[in-house]
């Protein structure tokens, strides 16, 4: 917890605020925002690659939770006893075998009866054998794919269909769905917490949860895990925060949002820890072992240890349904963010009328591709690949991306420029704590964690299985595939920039794009006032042309002084006379076709305004746990 809170205060909250303000200022996704310094657009592509990897395997985790949810719809959980076809002679349950025929009505009375006190190290639990032999039917190695597990494949299809339907209208539909997926887990957590703390041995689990192990404070892996947890739970460096913040109103107080969401999200994680460890303490009490021998990590905690503990509770199918339903909702919240990040990046980058009109088809295409790429993870070797992607594809690449993002905004674009942008948007400059973290503290902490993680690197394992070298090479390639986007695109942009020398090309490649800044013309003030996509081309009127025009005007006024001149209102508010095809803007000549250009610019500005105000004023954390705290929908 100590590294976790240190990382939260000095990295998590500052980076969360940075990404919110970054996306909200420009109303663009994780690719479009890099108009701030086009050479660094590779950071946006790296975010897309990370989001793609996470989106592929994260939905597999959701589909397994869906499978367990369906399997919990029974009077007796299938992983309770060892009398099933998938069990081995080594199987030994935590409850007596004579209770196999116990009915739902007497489970509450029998659960307090005789239990087998068997050391976990000398037995295989029925929940573990159910996980390995029935759900996964796991193969002997990562290279042996075996067959596709059809039940898991079906659940994967269900998961992607649900995600697509919830995003069918973009954030308009997902914003409504997330109000349920973000709040209902609190109800489930509270129910499980009340039930957990009333069990025997729950206090031992909570003590284990809260007791610090100071000898691990110098272990770089602990700090790396804390950083990864912060990045995962808050969604930093995925591109999702930038994307969702782009749907906020321009003057939305994203500073307040970042504080509330970060603190609430992490408080929820701590709260969930009490729920988990109260149940694990109860399980350790029944087994007569220490909590450390019951607790597991990764999929083992969600699909082995906790389901096994649920079998000891009265009416265990009910608690199992609630638990896995909560996991499904939390997973879907994350998946909405990941998919919307990819779709928004594609739409903003291509930006054609067809793409904008058919965003639903883009969403469908991304969902279909994600499903097909997830099929290999439903094979008998799928769990090996899932853990490989989890440990390499989206681990240290996240901290590298966030560190480079800080360097680009603070030192290439300029911290003073960005502070002025934030002040123009919020009405006040960023607090000094955040300025220091953005410029110095966060990049330094992230760099040290990255260095020591590399120094103390240990290859991953799964139970007793040691990954072969070739699979670790693939893992490093996946990790580098997101990071390599940054230098490759930088070289490409330098090569394509104007200039006769390398230094000139470099200088031009890091200059902000002329369209950098707020999306709507009404927000483009100060140094953004005369540039941008909605700005109308103007040229200075020559003196002689002006005099001639004034003379003609005086003649017309003299001839029609007794007539009532009818005027119409132009799209930009200027006055246009019916007998004239010229927009009367004193001192400005817009040349032939000026009216058409003016009307087109007005239409574009109106469309941009409609896009901004119809977007939901929310930004999501990785699990969408605090959505109701955000700005309301227009």
PDB file of C-alpha atoms in Angstrom, residues 28-211:
ATOM      1  CA  UNK A  28      -9.625  15.366 -30.060  1.00  0.00           C
ATOM      2  CA  UNK A  29      -8.712  11.722 -29.452  1.00  0.00           C
ATOM      3  CA  UNK A  30      -5.336  10.211 -28.672  1.00  0.00           C
ATOM      4  CA  UNK A  31      -4.045  10.843 -32.216  1.00  0.00           C
ATOM      5  CA  UNK A  32      -5.448  14.275 -32.973  1.00  0.00           C
ATOM      6  CA  UNK A  33      -4.110  15.871 -29.789  1.00  0.00           C
ATOM      7  CA  UNK A  34      -0.557  15.544 -31.064  1.00  0.00           C
ATOM      8  CA  UNK A  35      -1.048  18.574 -33.237  1.00  0.00           C
ATOM      9  CA  UNK A  36       0.642  20.124 -30.218  1.00  0.00           C
ATOM     10  CA  UNK A  37       3.912  18.713 -31.586  1.00  0.00           C
ATOM     11  CA  UNK A  38       3.405  16.550 -34.696  1.00  0.00           C
ATOM     12  CA  UNK A  39       6.737  14.751 -34.318  1.00  0.00           C
ATOM     13  CA  UNK A  40       5.382  13.041 -31.188  1.00  0.00           C
ATOM     14  CA  UNK A  41       2.277  11.639 -32.835  1.00  0.00           C
ATOM     15  CA  UNK A  42       3.895   8.230 -32.466  1.00  0.00           C
ATOM     16  CA  UNK A  43       2.956   8.459 -28.776  1.00  0.00           C
ATOM     17  CA  UNK A  44      -0.685   8.420 -29.873  1.00  0.00           C
ATOM     18  CA  UNK A  45      -0.068   5.391 -32.081  1.00  0.00           C
ATOM     19  CA  UNK A  46       1.659   3.711 -29.154  1.00  0.00           C
ATOM     20  CA  UNK A  47      -1.421   4.353 -27.033  1.00  0.00           C
ATOM     21  CA  UNK A  48      -3.571   2.764 -29.724  1.00  0.00           C
ATOM     22  CA  UNK A  49      -1.337  -0.323 -29.814  1.00  0.00           C
ATOM     23  CA  UNK A  50      -1.502  -0.677 -26.025  1.00  0.00           C
ATOM     24  CA  UNK A  51      -5.282  -0.254 -26.064  1.00  0.00           C
ATOM     25  CA  UNK A  52      -5.520  -2.894 -28.790  1.00  0.00           C
ATOM     26  CA  UNK A  53      -3.518  -5.449 -26.801  1.00  0.00           C
ATOM     27  CA  UNK A  54      -5.459  -4.788 -23.612  1.00  0.00           C
ATOM     28  CA  UNK A  55      -8.777  -4.819 -25.430  1.00  0.00           C
ATOM     29  CA  UNK A  56      -8.025  -8.225 -26.947  1.00  0.00           C
ATOM     30  CA  UNK A  57      -7.134 -10.096 -23.776  1.00  0.00           C
ATOM     31  CA  UNK A  58      -9.308  -8.084 -21.394  1.00  0.00           C
ATOM     32  CA  UNK A  59     -12.444  -9.235 -23.168  1.00  0.00           C
ATOM     33  CA  UNK A  60     -11.245 -12.819 -22.760  1.00  0.00           C
ATOM     34  CA  UNK A  61     -11.142 -12.250 -18.997  1.00  0.00           C
ATOM     35  CA  UNK A  62     -14.674 -10.845 -19.202  1.00  0.00           C
ATOM     36  CA  UNK A  63     -15.866 -13.856 -21.181  1.00  0.00           C
ATOM     37  CA  UNK A  64     -14.470 -16.234 -18.538  1.00  0.00           C
ATOM     38  CA  UNK A  65     -16.364 -14.250 -15.889  1.00  0.00           C
ATOM     39  CA  UNK A  66     -19.485 -14.612 -18.050  1.00  0.00           C
ATOM     40  CA  UNK A  67     -18.877 -18.369 -18.193  1.00  0.00           C
ATOM     41  CA  UNK A  68     -18.602 -18.590 -14.404  1.00  0.00           C
ATOM     42  CA  UNK A  69     -21.716 -16.423 -14.094  1.00  0.00           C
ATOM     43  CA  UNK A  70     -23.729 -18.883 -16.194  1.00  0.00           C
ATOM     44  CA  UNK A  71     -22.285 -21.852 -14.330  1.00  0.00           C
ATOM     45  CA  UNK A  72     -23.365 -20.288 -11.030  1.00  0.00           C
ATOM     46  CA  UNK A  73     -27.032 -20.569 -12.033  1.00  0.00           C
ATOM     47  CA  UNK A  74     -27.455 -23.858 -10.165  1.00  0.00           C
ATOM     48  CA  UNK A  75     -28.337 -25.199  -6.748  1.00  0.00           C
ATOM     49  CA  UNK A  76     -24.771 -26.394  -6.200  1.00  0.00           C
ATOM     50  CA  UNK A  77     -21.647 -24.729  -7.560  1.00  0.00           C
ATOM     51  CA  UNK A  78     -19.861 -27.210  -9.862  1.00  0.00           C
ATOM     52  CA  UNK A  79     -16.473 -26.561  -8.233  1.00  0.00           C
ATOM     53  CA  UNK A  80     -17.644 -27.451  -4.715  1.00  0.00           C
ATOM     54  CA  UNK A  81     -16.763 -31.167  -4.614  1.00  0.00           C
ATOM     55  CA  UNK A  82     -14.316 -33.631  -6.147  1.00  0.00           C
ATOM     56  CA  UNK A  83     -16.859 -36.089  -7.582  1.00  0.00           C
ATOM     57  CA  UNK A  84     -16.887 -34.663 -11.122  1.00  0.00           C
ATOM     58  CA  UNK A  85     -15.456 -36.132 -14.362  1.00  0.00           C
ATOM     59  CA  UNK A  86     -12.737 -33.469 -14.531  1.00  0.00           C
ATOM     60  CA  UNK A  87     -11.400 -34.134 -11.021  1.00  0.00           C
ATOM     61  CA  UNK A  88      -8.221 -36.125 -10.295  1.00  0.00           C
ATOM     62  CA  UNK A  89      -7.321 -38.405  -7.361  1.00  0.00           C
ATOM     63  CA  UNK A  90      -5.282 -35.538  -5.868  1.00  0.00           C
ATOM     64  CA  UNK A  91      -8.407 -33.428  -5.478  1.00  0.00           C
ATOM     65  CA  UNK A  92      -9.376 -32.617  -1.898  1.00  0.00           C
ATOM     66  CA  UNK A  93     -12.150 -30.161  -1.082  1.00  0.00           C
ATOM     67  CA  UNK A  94     -12.467 -27.899   1.899  1.00  0.00           C
ATOM     68  CA  UNK A  95     -15.846 -29.407   2.738  1.00  0.00           C
ATOM     69  CA  UNK A  96     -16.668 -33.022   3.561  1.00  0.00           C
ATOM     70  CA  UNK A  97     -17.584 -35.275   0.681  1.00  0.00           C
ATOM     71  CA  UNK A  98     -20.659 -36.619   2.422  1.00  0.00           C
ATOM     72  CA  UNK A  99     -22.273 -33.260   1.828  1.00  0.00           C
ATOM     73  CA  UNK A 100     -22.339 -33.801  -1.921  1.00  0.00           C
ATOM     74  CA  UNK A 101     -26.043 -34.505  -1.842  1.00  0.00           C
ATOM     75  CA  UNK A 102     -26.881 -31.663   0.519  1.00  0.00           C
ATOM     76  CA  UNK A 103     -29.777 -29.587  -0.685  1.00  0.00           C
ATOM     77  CA  UNK A 104     -29.882 -25.828  -0.900  1.00  0.00           C
ATOM     78  CA  UNK A 105     -32.142 -25.689   2.135  1.00  0.00           C
ATOM     79  CA  UNK A 106     -29.679 -27.328   4.521  1.00  0.00           C
ATOM     80  CA  UNK A 107     -26.439 -25.898   3.131  1.00  0.00           C
ATOM     81  CA  UNK A 108     -26.497 -23.193   5.811  1.00  0.00           C
ATOM     82  CA  UNK A 109     -26.707 -25.777   8.582  1.00  0.00           C
ATOM     83  CA  UNK A 110     -24.174 -28.218   7.144  1.00  0.00           C
ATOM     84  CA  UNK A 111     -21.519 -25.585   6.309  1.00  0.00           C
ATOM     85  CA  UNK A 112     -20.768 -25.194  10.003  1.00  0.00           C
ATOM     86  CA  UNK A 113     -20.195 -28.935  10.381  1.00  0.00           C
ATOM     87  CA  UNK A 114     -17.133 -31.057   9.855  1.00  0.00           C
ATOM     88  CA  UNK A 115     -14.501 -29.754   7.441  1.00  0.00           C
ATOM     89  CA  UNK A 116     -11.327 -31.313   6.196  1.00  0.00           C
ATOM     90  CA  UNK A 117      -8.329 -29.397   7.514  1.00  0.00           C
ATOM     91  CA  UNK A 118      -5.942 -30.108   4.678  1.00  0.00           C
ATOM     92  CA  UNK A 119      -2.836 -28.106   3.934  1.00  0.00           C
ATOM     93  CA  UNK A 120      -3.135 -26.314   0.603  1.00  0.00           C
ATOM     94  CA  UNK A 121       0.345 -27.338  -0.445  1.00  0.00           C
ATOM     95  CA  UNK A 122      -0.614 -31.044  -0.204  1.00  0.00           C
ATOM     96  CA  UNK A 123      -3.831 -30.970  -2.121  1.00  0.00           C
ATOM     97  CA  UNK A 124      -5.484 -29.745  -5.303  1.00  0.00           C
ATOM     98  CA  UNK A 125      -8.672 -27.862  -4.640  1.00  0.00           C
ATOM     99  CA  UNK A 126     -11.816 -28.619  -6.656  1.00  0.00           C
ATOM    100  CA  UNK A 127     -11.999 -24.976  -7.767  1.00  0.00           C
ATOM    101  CA  UNK A 128      -8.441 -25.176  -9.144  1.00  0.00           C
ATOM    102  CA  UNK A 129      -9.166 -28.417 -11.005  1.00  0.00           C
ATOM    103  CA  UNK A 130     -12.386 -26.927 -12.338  1.00  0.00           C
ATOM    104  CA  UNK A 131     -10.409 -23.913 -13.569  1.00  0.00           C
ATOM    105  CA  UNK A 132      -7.587 -25.936 -15.137  1.00  0.00           C
ATOM    106  CA  UNK A 133      -9.352 -29.068 -16.371  1.00  0.00           C
ATOM    107  CA  UNK A 134     -12.897 -27.963 -17.141  1.00  0.00           C
ATOM    108  CA  UNK A 135     -12.828 -24.268 -17.982  1.00  0.00           C
ATOM    109  CA  UNK A 136      -9.420 -24.049 -19.663  1.00  0.00           C
ATOM    110  CA  UNK A 137      -8.587 -27.721 -20.286  1.00  0.00           C
ATOM    111  CA  UNK A 138      -5.072 -26.280 -20.197  1.00  0.00           C
ATOM    112  CA  UNK A 139      -2.354 -27.750 -22.378  1.00  0.00           C
ATOM    113  CA  UNK A 140       1.186 -28.613 -21.309  1.00  0.00           C
ATOM    114  CA  UNK A 141       2.809 -25.510 -22.775  1.00  0.00           C
ATOM    115  CA  UNK A 142       2.387 -22.217 -24.598  1.00  0.00           C
ATOM    116  CA  UNK A 143       3.278 -23.778 -27.937  1.00  0.00           C
ATOM    117  CA  UNK A 144       0.584 -26.461 -27.741  1.00  0.00           C
ATOM    118  CA  UNK A 145      -2.614 -24.636 -28.705  1.00  0.00           C
ATOM    119  CA  UNK A 146      -4.790 -27.746 -28.766  1.00  0.00           C
ATOM    120  CA  UNK A 147      -8.455 -27.136 -29.496  1.00  0.00           C
ATOM    121  CA  UNK A 148     -10.634 -24.085 -29.154  1.00  0.00           C
ATOM    122  CA  UNK A 149     -12.735 -24.202 -25.988  1.00  0.00           C
ATOM    123  CA  UNK A 150     -16.180 -23.719 -27.534  1.00  0.00           C
ATOM    124  CA  UNK A 151     -17.944 -22.568 -24.313  1.00  0.00           C
ATOM    125  CA  UNK A 152     -15.300 -19.875 -23.831  1.00  0.00           C
ATOM    126  CA  UNK A 153     -15.505 -18.913 -27.504  1.00  0.00           C
ATOM    127  CA  UNK A 154     -19.267 -18.527 -27.215  1.00  0.00           C
ATOM    128  CA  UNK A 155     -18.916 -16.354 -24.134  1.00  0.00           C
ATOM    129  CA  UNK A 156     -16.296 -14.267 -25.972  1.00  0.00           C
ATOM    130  CA  UNK A 157     -18.802 -13.669 -28.767  1.00  0.00           C
ATOM    131  CA  UNK A 158     -21.434 -12.657 -26.203  1.00  0.00           C
ATOM    132  CA  UNK A 159     -18.977 -10.263 -24.577  1.00  0.00           C
ATOM    133  CA  UNK A 160     -18.101  -8.520 -27.849  1.00  0.00           C
ATOM    134  CA  UNK A 161     -21.770  -8.294 -28.847  1.00  0.00           C
ATOM    135  CA  UNK A 162     -22.619  -6.636 -25.529  1.00  0.00           C
ATOM    136  CA  UNK A 163     -19.736  -4.172 -25.897  1.00  0.00           C
ATOM    137  CA  UNK A 164     -20.768  -3.322 -29.462  1.00  0.00           C
ATOM    138  CA  UNK A 165     -24.425  -2.810 -28.569  1.00  0.00           C
ATOM    139  CA  UNK A 166     -23.476  -0.523 -25.692  1.00  0.00           C
ATOM    140  CA  UNK A 167     -21.259   1.526 -28.025  1.00  0.00           C
ATOM    141  CA  UNK A 168     -23.537   1.429 -31.067  1.00  0.00           C
ATOM    142  CA  UNK A 169     -24.154   5.165 -30.754  1.00  0.00           C
ATOM    143  CA  UNK A 170     -20.764   6.013 -29.288  1.00  0.00           C
ATOM    144  CA  UNK A 171     -20.649   7.754 -25.936  1.00  0.00           C
ATOM    145  CA  UNK A 172     -24.327   8.655 -26.293  1.00  0.00           C
ATOM    146  CA  UNK A 173     -25.239   5.038 -25.607  1.00  0.00           C
ATOM    147  CA  UNK A 174     -22.258   3.974 -23.485  1.00  0.00           C
ATOM    148  CA  UNK A 175     -22.718   7.003 -21.232  1.00  0.00           C
ATOM    149  CA  UNK A 176     -26.168   5.781 -20.234  1.00  0.00           C
ATOM    150  CA  UNK A 177     -25.053   2.160 -19.784  1.00  0.00           C
ATOM    151  CA  UNK A 178     -22.093   3.145 -17.628  1.00  0.00           C
ATOM    152  CA  UNK A 179     -24.343   4.828 -15.097  1.00  0.00           C
ATOM    153  CA  UNK A 180     -25.403   1.289 -14.209  1.00  0.00           C
ATOM    154  CA  UNK A 181     -22.084  -0.503 -14.699  1.00  0.00           C
ATOM    155  CA  UNK A 182     -20.313   2.141 -12.599  1.00  0.00           C
ATOM    156  CA  UNK A 183     -22.669   2.218  -9.649  1.00  0.00           C
ATOM    157  CA  UNK A 184     -24.005  -1.302  -9.261  1.00  0.00           C
ATOM    158  CA  UNK A 185     -20.594  -2.803  -8.335  1.00  0.00           C
ATOM    159  CA  UNK A 186     -20.693  -0.634  -5.205  1.00  0.00           C
ATOM    160  CA  UNK A 187     -23.923  -2.345  -4.227  1.00  0.00           C
ATOM    161  CA  UNK A 188     -22.381  -5.788  -4.767  1.00  0.00           C
ATOM    162  CA  UNK A 189     -19.178  -4.838  -2.942  1.00  0.00           C
ATOM    163  CA  UNK A 190     -21.158  -3.612   0.039  1.00  0.00           C
ATOM    164  CA  UNK A 191     -23.249  -6.790   0.168  1.00  0.00           C
ATOM    165  CA  UNK A 192     -20.131  -8.973  -0.017  1.00  0.00           C
ATOM    166  CA  UNK A 193     -18.336  -6.800   2.554  1.00  0.00           C
ATOM    167  CA  UNK A 194     -21.149  -7.078   5.094  1.00  0.00           C
ATOM    168  CA  UNK A 195     -21.285 -10.813   4.549  1.00  0.00           C
ATOM    169  CA  UNK A 196     -17.496 -11.191   4.664  1.00  0.00           C
ATOM    170  CA  UNK A 197     -16.813  -9.396   7.943  1.00  0.00           C
ATOM    171  CA  UNK A 198     -19.423 -11.510   9.722  1.00  0.00           C
ATOM    172  CA  UNK A 199     -17.545 -14.748   8.951  1.00  0.00           C
ATOM    173  CA  UNK A 200     -15.150 -16.555  11.264  1.00  0.00           C
ATOM    174  CA  UNK A 201     -11.536 -15.660  10.583  1.00  0.00           C
ATOM    175  CA  UNK A 202     -12.379 -12.550   8.547  1.00  0.00           C
ATOM    176  CA  UNK A 203     -10.384 -10.368  10.952  1.00  0.00           C
ATOM    177  CA  UNK A 204      -7.248 -12.418  10.255  1.00  0.00           C
ATOM    178  CA  UNK A 205      -7.593 -11.786   6.537  1.00  0.00           C
ATOM    179  CA  UNK A 206      -8.032  -8.061   7.085  1.00  0.00           C
ATOM    180  CA  UNK A 207      -5.009  -7.953   9.400  1.00  0.00           C
ATOM    181  CA  UNK A 208      -2.923  -9.684   6.744  1.00  0.00           C
ATOM    182  CA  UNK A 209      -4.203  -7.150   4.217  1.00  0.00           C
ATOM    183  CA  UNK A 210      -3.236  -4.153   6.373  1.00  0.00           C
ATOM    184  CA  UNK A 211       0.024  -5.424   7.910  1.00  0.00           C
TER     185      UNK A 211
END
